[in-house]
Amino acid sequence: MLFRYGRRVELRHLRYFATVGEVLNFTKAAQKLRVAQPALSRQIRDLEEELGVQLLERGVRATKLSEAGAVFLVEARAVLERADKAVKAVRDVALGERVEIHVGYAPSLTIELLPCALHSFHNIAPSVHVKLHDLSSEEMLRGMGEGKFSLCLVARPEKESMRGLKFELLQEYPICVGVPSDHRLAQAKSVKLAQITAEPLVAYSRTEYPEYHAMLKELFASTGSELRIAEEHDSAPSLIAAARIGRGFIIGPACLGMLAGARLKFRPLTPAPPPVQVGALFDPARLSDGVAKFLAAVRSSAGK
Amino acid sequence: MLFRYGRRVELRHLRYFATVGEVLNFTKAAQKLRVAQPALSRQIRDLEEELGVQLLERGVRATKLSEAGAVFLVEARAVLERADKAVKAVRDVALGERVEIHVGYAPSLTIELLPCALHSFHNIAPSVHVKLHDLSSEEMLRGMGEGKFSLCLVARPEKESMRGLKFELLQEYPICVGVPSDHRLAQAKSVKLAQITAEPLVAYSRTEYPEYHAMLKELFASTGSELRIAEEHDSAPSLIAAARIGRGFIIGPACLGMLAGARLKFRPLTPAPPPVQVGALFDPARLSDGVAKFLAAVRSSAGK
DNA sequence: GGCGACCATACCTGAAAAGCATCGCTATGC
DNA sequence: GCATAGCGATGCTTTTCAGGTATGGTCGCC
């Protein structure tokens, strides 16, 4: 890496470049920005130098974006927009009601809970916008740690990853086996673990859903038989798609059945292992007013 | 609005604040940033003034984040991260191969097409990352105009909104009626429009999917009967959920049936109206190498 | 060939960011 | 109770650099 004398990119550079990129004329852009044209030229040159990339092609009688420039124009606008949002967000918080709360959720586990909760929350606090983030368990824990989310609806995480967060149980789903509808096990009322150990499994990805793998390991520990995972997937739909085309069975909560449609059947395992616990994860130390209301809405939707 | 003497927020302010917010100690943060402590103090004060918000509570012996400060810390980090991404993106473009292409898609219309296309594209150009953006028709057209996306997989947009873009047809789906499985129409092989005019509909939202509403209007124009829309939704899953609980029928492409599962049946309309056309939308003027390859992959997946 | 549109260069000025020394506060230790 | 150490704020100077003015070069066009 070259040693960089250059100073850092600032929002000013991006504002200037965005304007030049739009009107494709330094003189006009300078007027629009209320600065002198040479000042603008220099800032753009500095930016190009700092990036090490030529953004504009100054042909005589016409200024054009280079290919890189076209890309950077989009990027620069996005950064500026993001920055405006940040400023607006903090001013809103300071002015009183926070208008947005960020909620992470596990889509497959909350298809029952989430719609009800959103509906009832909208009645309690119609002015608060809920921003939903569809994430893996792992991303949610990370995001909670960084303060990105105020609350997450997830399966109970493992104790050691909680780090001061609180988990409040809301719903439980029995563990089931998902099999193709035309398989003989689809007829059974329930399935014994021993009946499926011969079959490979399709599973959630280990890195993104560690608690899911802990559950599987626990489950198979007692049987003595080997846990064979044919494929790992990072979302319920693709897991279901894989099971449909016969890559393996699914072991997972009963609610997956609601996503799966007709071609898979979910049958409870016997003896029933501990059910999957779905609940709210939040930081009790910084529970703002809006988040507390959301939590109340979720509780009432779960009938607790 | 108050007149602001203050100067604008710059990335420097955010970098400084992010560091202070992390270590919660001006002196240490200043060392980390390689500036003198008073310089840092002043920048933070300027930032607070410009925002009109107190971000830090300077208790003696301990600096703490205010509530607004906690929010802004997350926001500031996000802006910085976004800015880094922008810089990295443009340098990557300049260095040769663009490593990312941005593709917008209509999730419900591309459940067949998209997985195949991604798979085949990965074989052609494994080094190119495809960033997928799940969007409404309206958002895609806007994003294409701004250059945010290189290509979109969508239903054919209305002519007047194309503005120099090209639409290439890839797949067609017949228009169907989605009814609850226990409804008598679910038994029918096909459904006449006259059979359902008594029933209300659940539909995609008008603002986000104008071409869908154009299609409905067209469809009902010939019948003389009134188009009754009970609810508008902004995504296929919530549309399907609404139909499941009996809010109304769905009129839409056959591929919705693959998302709906067992509790809804999709039956073709007779006489068959013009099918829904799914295809690729792109700007032929700036078709980079990577995007051209992606387009080829999509074509071959659609068997064209 | 003169003019006008357009951007670059050279140089100057002023604002503000950074540095340095110092102050004020308070918790802590003897 | 006094000295001390940790922390941030304040006042002042220095340095940096964004912005301004004047001007020059290039090219297309009348």
XYZ file of C-alpha atoms (C1' of nucleotides) in Angstrom:
668
model
C 0.000 0.000 0.000
C 1.200 3.422 -0.991
C 1.785 5.904 1.768
C -1.030 8.407 1.610
C -0.205 12.039 2.108
C -3.786 12.879 1.292
C -6.239 13.833 3.938
C -9.442 11.991 4.487
C -12.600 12.048 2.493
C -15.168 14.372 4.056
C -18.848 14.814 3.415
C -17.998 18.129 1.773
C -16.187 16.286 -0.978
C -19.173 14.060 -1.503
C -21.603 16.981 -1.561
C -19.469 18.737 -4.142
C -18.990 15.676 -6.265
C -22.675 14.784 -6.147
C -23.527 18.227 -7.463
C -20.936 18.167 -10.229
C -21.988 14.632 -11.134
C -25.540 15.818 -11.485
C -25.120 18.913 -13.624
C -21.876 17.794 -15.319
C -20.574 21.341 -15.391
C -18.136 22.761 -12.838
C -19.186 26.352 -13.303
C -22.895 25.674 -12.837
C -22.279 23.281 -9.967
C -20.177 25.939 -8.240
C -23.008 28.454 -8.548
C -25.441 25.925 -7.144
C -23.128 25.252 -4.209
C -22.494 28.973 -3.696
C -18.726 28.653 -4.005
C -16.272 29.874 -6.604
C -15.524 27.553 -9.464
C -11.794 27.151 -8.710
C -12.570 26.148 -5.124
C -14.842 23.441 -6.411
C -12.299 22.258 -8.974
C -9.721 21.918 -6.282
C -11.928 19.939 -3.919
C -12.828 17.534 -6.681
C -9.177 17.147 -7.569
C -8.349 16.473 -3.925
C -11.086 13.869 -3.796
C -9.831 12.142 -6.917
C -6.317 12.193 -5.513
C -7.401 10.766 -2.196
C -9.399 8.013 -3.860
C -6.673 7.399 -6.392
C -9.364 7.300 -9.048
C -10.346 9.641 -11.835
C -14.030 10.384 -11.436
C -14.623 12.917 -14.200
C -13.449 13.181 -17.755
C -12.890 16.831 -18.568
C -13.234 16.920 -22.285
C -13.299 20.390 -23.677
C -16.910 21.567 -24.013
C -18.223 18.652 -21.975
C -17.562 17.090 -18.608
C -18.457 13.418 -18.360
C -18.498 10.847 -15.593
C -15.927 8.106 -15.906
C -17.148 4.572 -15.250
C -15.778 4.752 -11.723
C -17.342 8.183 -11.396
C -20.765 6.821 -12.231
C -20.400 4.232 -9.510
C -19.116 6.747 -7.019
C -21.951 9.137 -7.761
C -24.424 6.527 -6.605
C -22.274 5.702 -3.597
C -21.772 9.322 -2.647
C -25.483 10.021 -2.786
C -26.140 7.007 -0.617
C -23.622 8.174 1.986
C -25.094 11.663 2.057
C -28.560 10.272 2.403
C -27.445 8.008 5.213
C -25.813 10.934 6.968
C -28.958 13.042 6.682
C -30.929 10.185 8.133
C -28.524 9.952 11.051
C -28.852 13.643 11.825
C -32.594 13.537 11.517
C -32.829 10.462 13.722
C -30.875 11.988 16.577
C -32.798 15.236 16.406
C -36.049 13.311 16.538
C -34.922 11.408 19.598
C -33.937 14.634 21.297
C -37.207 16.325 20.453
C -39.160 13.770 22.390
C -40.720 10.739 20.845
C -38.431 8.521 18.951
C -40.191 7.885 15.693
C -38.443 4.663 14.823
C -37.605 1.535 16.691
C -35.508 -1.199 15.195
C -36.638 -4.758 15.728
C -34.769 -7.852 14.610
C -36.765 -11.004 14.036
C -36.409 -14.602 12.975
C -38.921 -14.799 10.125
C -39.735 -18.475 10.351
C -40.251 -18.443 14.118
C -42.424 -15.379 14.232
C -44.946 -15.832 11.434
C -47.679 -16.129 14.043
C -46.406 -13.702 16.619
C -45.107 -10.806 14.561
C -48.166 -9.843 12.517
C -50.345 -9.781 15.660
C -47.766 -7.828 17.604
C -47.365 -5.215 14.880
C -51.088 -4.815 14.619
C -51.634 -4.390 18.329
C -48.618 -2.082 18.639
C -49.985 0.107 15.901
C -53.094 0.577 18.021
C -51.099 1.451 21.130
C -48.568 3.773 19.485
C -49.495 4.669 15.922
C -46.826 7.343 15.643
C -43.929 4.966 16.199
C -42.528 3.328 13.112
C -41.201 -0.153 13.562
C -38.273 -0.988 11.320
C -38.033 -4.720 10.884
C -34.747 -6.495 10.242
C -34.901 -10.057 9.060
C -31.742 -11.635 10.483
C -30.055 -14.791 11.663
C -29.645 -15.414 15.408
C -26.012 -14.568 15.158
C -26.574 -11.242 13.431
C -29.177 -10.299 15.994
C -26.881 -10.918 18.922
C -24.158 -8.919 17.249
C -26.548 -6.116 16.398
C -27.915 -6.005 19.944
C -24.380 -5.720 21.267
C -23.714 -2.757 18.996
C -27.010 -1.150 19.956
C -28.403 -1.424 16.436
C -31.641 -3.000 17.555
C -33.848 -2.189 20.492
C -35.437 -5.603 20.636
C -35.257 -8.942 18.853
C -37.766 -11.731 18.454
C -35.753 -14.940 18.419
C -35.226 -18.426 19.749
C -33.661 -18.420 23.207
C -29.938 -17.877 22.689
C -27.284 -19.800 24.546
C -26.520 -18.346 27.973
C -22.929 -17.411 27.300
C -23.853 -15.182 24.380
C -26.381 -13.097 26.294
C -23.976 -10.549 27.837
C -26.393 -8.616 30.027
C -29.383 -9.012 27.739
C -32.697 -10.338 28.942
C -34.728 -13.038 27.203
C -38.443 -13.175 27.854
C -40.242 -16.338 26.792
C -43.358 -15.781 24.682
C -44.147 -18.928 22.743
C -43.073 -22.517 22.453
C -43.148 -24.809 19.451
C -42.659 -28.574 19.696
C -39.806 -30.010 17.683
C -41.046 -31.776 14.573
C -39.702 -33.734 11.676
C -40.477 -32.391 8.222
C -40.806 -35.080 5.574
C -42.112 -35.097 1.992
C -45.892 -35.660 1.887
C -45.500 -38.864 -0.073
C -43.142 -40.414 2.472
C -44.585 -43.116 4.698
C -43.718 -41.134 7.848
C -46.088 -38.395 6.666
C -48.943 -40.721 7.622
C -47.693 -41.211 11.190
C -49.168 -39.213 14.026
C -45.745 -38.796 15.558
C -42.213 -39.896 14.813
C -39.552 -41.501 16.977
C -36.037 -40.233 16.607
C -34.839 -43.786 15.919
C -37.056 -43.868 12.813
C -35.124 -41.137 11.094
C -31.483 -41.636 12.051
C -30.872 -43.417 8.778
C -31.921 -40.342 6.843
C -29.656 -37.293 6.233
C -30.830 -33.909 7.439
C -30.971 -30.451 5.934
C -30.184 -27.879 8.598
C -29.762 -24.203 9.280
C -26.190 -23.016 8.844
C -24.006 -23.589 11.871
C -22.330 -20.212 11.891
C -25.560 -18.265 11.690
C -27.707 -20.399 14.012
C -25.463 -21.908 16.686
C -28.345 -22.527 19.103
C -30.059 -24.658 16.479
C -27.024 -26.899 16.199
C -26.733 -27.106 19.964
C -30.300 -28.382 19.994
C -29.568 -31.006 17.325
C -26.461 -32.170 19.105
C -28.359 -32.478 22.377
C -31.087 -34.427 20.619
C -28.746 -36.943 19.041
C -26.467 -37.281 22.059
C -28.909 -39.674 23.755
C -29.425 -41.896 20.717
C -25.830 -42.826 20.111
C -26.431 -42.567 16.392
C -24.583 -40.204 14.192
C -25.898 -36.783 13.176
C -25.644 -36.512 9.411
C -26.164 -33.093 7.903
C -26.369 -33.207 4.136
C -26.751 -29.489 3.576
C -26.770 -26.264 5.516
C -29.033 -23.385 4.520
C -29.427 -19.871 5.818
C -33.165 -19.432 5.601
C -36.335 -21.430 6.128
C -37.586 -21.163 2.527
C -34.423 -22.614 1.084
C -34.369 -25.274 3.788
C -37.891 -26.239 2.810
C -37.047 -26.174 -0.877
C -34.170 -28.574 -0.201
C -36.375 -30.943 1.779
C -38.972 -30.881 -0.997
C -36.535 -32.114 -3.564
C -35.488 -34.884 -1.211
C -32.087 -33.730 0.013
C -33.022 -34.702 3.547
C -35.455 -34.349 6.413
C -35.828 -31.201 8.477
C -35.776 -31.207 12.241
C -37.287 -27.999 13.510
C -40.141 -26.217 15.229
C -43.745 -26.936 14.256
C -44.183 -23.433 12.858
C -42.061 -24.358 9.848
C -45.073 -26.388 8.748
C -46.970 -23.176 8.109
C -44.340 -22.044 5.656
C -43.903 -25.350 3.936
C -47.194 -25.799 2.140
C -48.558 -29.125 1.024
C -45.490 -30.957 -0.165
C -43.957 -31.368 3.292
C -45.599 -32.693 6.450
C -44.378 -31.870 9.937
C -44.910 -34.527 12.593
C -43.972 -34.152 16.266
C -41.055 -36.112 17.659
C -41.696 -38.570 20.493
C -40.672 -38.593 23.199
C -41.029 -34.820 22.877
C -37.685 -33.031 23.277
C -37.667 -29.593 24.941
C -39.655 -27.299 22.649
C -38.172 -24.360 20.776
C -38.589 -21.247 22.881
C -39.401 -18.072 21.028
C -39.258 -14.796 22.881
C -38.091 -11.223 23.104
C -34.457 -10.326 23.598
C -33.664 -6.849 24.867
C -31.382 -4.827 27.060
C -33.273 -4.050 30.287
C -30.800 -1.254 31.062
C -31.853 0.833 28.098
C -35.497 0.162 27.618
C -36.941 3.334 26.139
C -40.587 4.186 26.376
C -41.394 3.132 22.827
C -39.638 -0.181 23.170
C -41.430 -0.926 26.431
C -44.731 -0.380 24.647
C -43.669 -2.655 21.845
C -42.732 -5.312 24.354
C -46.165 -4.989 25.940
C -47.796 -5.424 22.523
C -45.754 -8.545 21.859
C -46.641 -9.971 25.255
C -50.337 -9.471 24.760
C -50.168 -11.025 21.282
C -48.543 -14.083 22.774
C -51.301 -14.205 25.361
C -48.940 -13.617 28.272
C -36.803 26.814 11.322
C -34.040 28.539 13.199
C -31.316 30.147 11.165
C -28.225 28.001 11.532
C -24.925 29.751 11.922
C -23.321 26.389 12.477
C -21.314 24.733 9.805
C -22.169 21.352 8.430
C -21.595 17.976 9.934
C -18.511 16.335 8.458
C -17.239 12.792 8.642
C -14.483 14.059 10.941
C -17.089 14.854 13.568
C -18.527 11.398 13.260
C -15.111 9.740 13.464
C -14.327 11.713 16.587
C -17.660 11.062 18.202
C -17.578 7.370 17.378
C -14.232 7.075 19.123
C -15.311 9.013 22.198
C -18.544 7.034 22.319
C -16.544 3.841 22.299
C -13.963 4.530 24.981
C -16.080 7.059 26.924
C -13.005 9.086 27.779
C -11.937 12.217 25.907
C -8.274 11.933 26.816
C -7.927 8.333 25.671
C -10.015 8.939 22.588
C -7.791 11.873 21.677
C -4.696 9.679 21.963
C -6.325 7.057 19.786
C -7.192 9.684 17.196
C -3.706 11.228 17.396
C -5.013 14.685 18.217
C -4.765 16.808 21.349
C -7.565 16.445 23.847
C -8.790 20.065 23.621
C -9.090 19.787 19.854
C -11.280 16.757 20.300
C -13.392 18.404 22.991
C -14.043 21.321 20.722
C -15.045 19.213 17.736
C -17.491 17.273 19.841
C -18.925 20.474 21.196
C -19.281 21.828 17.660
C -21.057 18.658 16.648
C -23.467 18.865 19.564
C -24.129 22.495 18.717
C -24.747 21.777 15.073
C -27.113 18.924 15.912
C -28.740 20.905 18.676
C -28.508 17.808 20.838
C -26.375 16.879 23.821
C -24.681 13.613 23.019
C -22.453 13.093 26.062
C -22.983 13.629 29.741
C -19.727 14.823 31.231
C -20.052 13.795 34.813
C -16.871 14.280 36.745
C -14.858 11.053 36.721
C -17.067 9.507 34.089
C -18.292 10.417 30.628
C -21.548 8.784 29.620
C -23.666 8.675 26.496
C -26.993 10.458 26.693
C -29.981 8.612 25.246
C -29.686 10.629 22.057
C -25.956 9.957 22.119
C -26.514 6.223 22.189
C -28.721 6.488 19.139
C -26.304 8.755 17.342
C -23.389 6.444 18.077
C -25.108 3.700 16.136
C -26.036 6.120 13.373
C -22.560 7.605 13.169
C -20.960 4.194 12.895
C -23.396 3.275 10.158
C -22.560 6.425 8.196
C -18.825 5.817 8.539
C -19.231 2.243 7.468
C -21.280 3.320 4.484
C -18.646 5.855 3.534
C -15.873 3.278 3.759
C -17.901 1.007 1.547
C -18.309 3.778 -0.987
C -14.587 4.422 -1.119
C -13.789 0.759 -1.365
C -16.377 0.238 -4.097
C -14.988 2.950 -6.325
C -11.407 1.809 -5.842
C -12.416 -1.715 -6.761
C -14.073 -0.518 -9.935
C -11.001 1.453 -10.863
C -8.681 -1.477 -10.195
C -10.371 -3.572 -12.799
C -13.188 -5.947 -12.192
C -16.147 -4.618 -10.368
C -16.765 -7.065 -7.570
C -20.396 -6.257 -6.989
C -23.412 -5.826 -9.164
C -26.738 -4.681 -7.793
C -29.835 -6.468 -8.954
C -33.391 -5.554 -8.013
C -36.005 -8.266 -8.165
C -39.679 -8.903 -7.528
C -39.539 -11.821 -5.093
C -42.881 -13.398 -5.895
C -42.361 -13.266 -9.667
C -38.851 -14.669 -9.665
C -38.952 -17.661 -7.343
C -38.330 -19.905 -10.298
C -36.053 -17.718 -12.331
C -33.766 -16.165 -9.752
C -32.275 -19.249 -8.045
C -31.381 -20.791 -11.417
C -29.937 -17.545 -12.706
C -27.766 -17.042 -9.632
C -26.514 -20.560 -9.839
C -25.610 -20.367 -13.487
C -24.080 -16.902 -13.064
C -21.901 -18.186 -10.284
C -20.493 -20.708 -12.714
C -19.814 -18.088 -15.383
C -18.343 -15.408 -13.100
C -17.600 -16.697 -9.616
C -15.701 -13.574 -8.600
C -18.624 -11.221 -9.072
C -20.864 -10.749 -6.070
C -24.505 -10.179 -6.817
C -26.243 -7.917 -4.334
C -29.952 -8.593 -4.381
C -32.516 -5.946 -3.553
C -36.052 -7.084 -2.885
C -38.190 -4.164 -4.069
C -41.534 -3.059 -5.414
C -41.862 -2.195 -9.121
C -41.955 1.463 -8.282
C -38.769 1.379 -6.205
C -36.980 -0.506 -8.963
C -37.852 2.044 -11.614
C -36.745 4.846 -9.342
C -33.525 3.027 -8.442
C -32.745 2.306 -12.099
C -33.175 5.986 -12.889
C -30.710 6.915 -10.178
C -28.257 4.272 -11.323
C -28.552 2.299 -8.105
C -29.187 -0.985 -9.846
C -27.565 -2.439 -12.907
C -30.471 -4.706 -13.728
C -33.912 -5.572 -12.383
C -36.044 -8.672 -12.718
C -39.630 -7.453 -12.826
C -42.993 -7.509 -14.511
C -43.037 -5.455 -17.702
C -43.454 -1.835 -16.631
C -45.801 0.596 -18.362
C -44.245 2.191 -21.431
C -44.249 5.739 -20.189
C -42.159 4.882 -17.128
C -39.328 3.225 -19.054
C -37.301 6.355 -19.913
C -34.644 4.830 -22.114
C -34.527 1.487 -20.338
C -34.896 -1.803 -22.136
C -37.186 -4.634 -21.057
C -36.362 -8.120 -22.223
C -39.083 -10.746 -21.828
C -38.004 -13.943 -20.096
C -41.038 -15.729 -18.721
C -44.805 -15.535 -18.750
C -47.293 -16.598 -16.113
C -51.030 -16.923 -16.760
C -53.292 -14.824 -14.590
C -55.000 -16.906 -11.904
C -57.510 -16.496 -9.147
C -56.348 -17.492 -5.684
C -59.129 -18.825 -3.460
C -59.176 -20.673 -0.125
C -58.824 -24.423 -0.603
C -62.213 -25.076 0.955
C -64.016 -22.750 -1.431
C -66.101 -24.375 -4.154
C -64.071 -22.612 -6.881
C -60.971 -24.455 -5.680
C -62.446 -27.558 -7.314
C -62.886 -25.887 -10.682
C -60.313 -26.423 -13.426
C -60.578 -22.795 -14.426
C -62.563 -19.781 -13.363
C -64.537 -17.227 -15.348
C -64.206 -13.629 -14.347
C -67.980 -13.374 -13.982
C -67.828 -16.008 -11.232
C -65.832 -13.805 -8.925
C -67.082 -10.281 -9.459
C -69.276 -10.598 -6.381
C -66.241 -11.252 -4.226
C -63.888 -8.501 -2.928
C -60.198 -8.685 -3.828
C -56.969 -8.289 -1.914
C -54.415 -6.551 -4.107
C -50.894 -5.218 -4.258
C -50.666 -1.586 -3.210
C -51.458 0.853 -5.972
C -48.591 3.225 -5.335
C -45.943 0.516 -5.310
C -47.262 -1.659 -8.138
C -48.984 0.598 -10.663
C -48.684 -1.914 -13.499
C -50.593 -4.463 -11.414
C -53.496 -2.080 -11.031
C -53.395 -1.255 -14.706
C -53.780 -4.967 -15.382
C -56.755 -5.270 -12.990
C -58.461 -2.269 -14.493
C -57.986 -3.643 -17.988
C -59.381 -6.974 -16.872
C -62.526 -5.518 -15.350
C -63.119 -2.941 -18.060
C -64.688 -5.543 -20.361
C -67.014 -7.010 -17.718
C -68.818 -3.845 -16.791
C -68.804 -4.934 -13.176
C -67.159 -2.983 -10.449
C -63.643 -3.671 -9.178
C -63.800 -3.959 -5.411
C -60.504 -3.955 -3.560
C -60.908 -4.773 0.107
C -57.269 -4.392 1.075
C -53.952 -3.390 -0.414
C -50.724 -5.103 0.625
C -47.124 -4.492 -0.263
C -45.823 -8.016 -0.470
C -46.933 -11.436 -1.657
C -46.716 -13.144 1.756
C -49.014 -10.644 3.410
C -51.356 -10.768 0.420
C -51.532 -14.520 0.789
C -52.037 -14.281 4.534
C -54.956 -11.927 3.951
C -56.525 -14.257 1.405
C -56.108 -17.179 3.780
C -58.129 -15.540 6.466
C -60.850 -14.751 3.950
C -60.421 -11.047 3.333
C -60.826 -11.584 -0.382
C -59.613 -13.397 -3.476
C -56.289 -12.726 -5.153
C -55.938 -12.083 -8.854
C -52.355 -12.615 -9.871
C -49.787 -14.707 -11.720
C -49.711 -18.487 -11.332
C -46.355 -18.355 -9.575
C -48.047 -16.996 -6.451
C -49.391 -20.524 -6.017
C -45.883 -21.739 -5.236
C -45.667 -19.340 -2.328
C -49.125 -19.905 -1.005
C -48.934 -23.447 0.287
C -51.910 -25.692 0.777
C -54.559 -23.344 2.077
C -54.989 -21.422 -1.162
C -55.585 -22.758 -4.661
C -54.740 -20.857 -7.810
C -56.938 -21.522 -10.826
C -56.440 -19.964 -14.270
C -58.896 -17.382 -15.514
C -60.859 -18.094 -18.709
C -60.850 -16.681 -21.225
C -57.172 -16.238 -20.474
C -56.176 -12.572 -20.192
C -52.717 -11.524 -21.395
C -50.229 -13.292 -19.117
C -47.924 -11.512 -16.688
C -44.612 -10.881 -18.409
C -41.513 -11.252 -16.282
C -38.210 -10.071 -17.643
C -35.015 -8.126 -17.242
C -34.988 -4.340 -17.131
C -31.700 -2.589 -17.800
C -30.065 0.411 -19.389
C -28.538 -0.716 -22.691
C -26.345 2.405 -22.754
C -24.362 1.401 -19.698
C -24.181 -2.331 -19.806
C -20.921 -3.249 -18.130
C -19.188 -6.522 -18.736
C -20.378 -8.123 -15.490
C -23.961 -7.117 -16.030
C -23.921 -8.461 -19.581
C -22.769 -11.808 -18.212
C -25.496 -11.754 -15.613
C -28.052 -11.048 -18.306
C -26.748 -14.010 -20.275
C -27.116 -16.215 -17.213
C -30.695 -15.091 -16.695
C -31.531 -15.688 -20.346
C -30.184 -19.202 -20.292
C -32.064 -19.962 -17.067
C -35.274 -18.870 -18.713
C -34.482 -21.085 -21.662
C -34.225 -18.176 -24.094
C -9.749 36.200 -35.792
C -12.481 37.389 -32.056
C -15.592 35.724 -28.744
C -17.491 32.881 -25.383
C -17.801 28.607 -22.705
C -15.238 25.957 -19.786
C -11.795 24.323 -16.607
C -7.001 24.892 -14.595
C -3.337 27.512 -12.235
C -1.363 30.947 -9.137
C -1.633 33.491 -5.362
C -3.905 35.634 -1.339
C -7.078 35.721 2.694
C -9.608 34.240 6.470
C -11.796 30.699 9.076
C -11.211 27.004 11.787
C -8.745 22.899 13.265
C -4.863 21.583 15.957
C -1.537 22.374 19.504
C 0.119 24.037 24.148
C -0.336 25.610 28.663
C -3.293 26.034 32.263
C -7.471 25.963 35.085
C -11.210 23.866 37.817
C -13.386 20.090 39.706
C -13.619 16.008 42.533
C -12.483 11.513 44.196
C -8.795 9.261 46.607
C -4.966 8.286 49.541
C -2.079 9.351 53.342
C -7.158 18.203 55.583
C -3.981 18.508 52.232
C -1.563 16.721 48.328
C -2.375 14.285 44.207
C -4.072 12.369 40.091
C -7.584 11.945 36.534
C -10.557 14.292 33.613
C -12.490 17.790 30.764
C -12.849 22.897 29.716
C -10.763 27.385 28.499
C -7.637 30.788 26.436
C -4.262 31.622 23.401
C -1.118 30.729 19.411
C 0.076 28.259 15.245
C -0.928 25.892 11.152
C -3.684 24.176 7.722
C -6.633 24.527 4.117
C -11.119 25.882 2.030
C -12.529 29.714 -0.480
C -11.908 34.045 -3.123
C -9.892 36.872 -7.183
C -7.367 37.229 -11.222
C -5.793 35.122 -15.038
C -4.353 31.719 -18.516
C -5.144 27.922 -21.913
C -8.033 25.345 -25.064
C -11.465 24.574 -28.146
C -15.748 25.340 -30.870
C -18.399 28.718 -33.276
C -19.878 32.872 -35.560
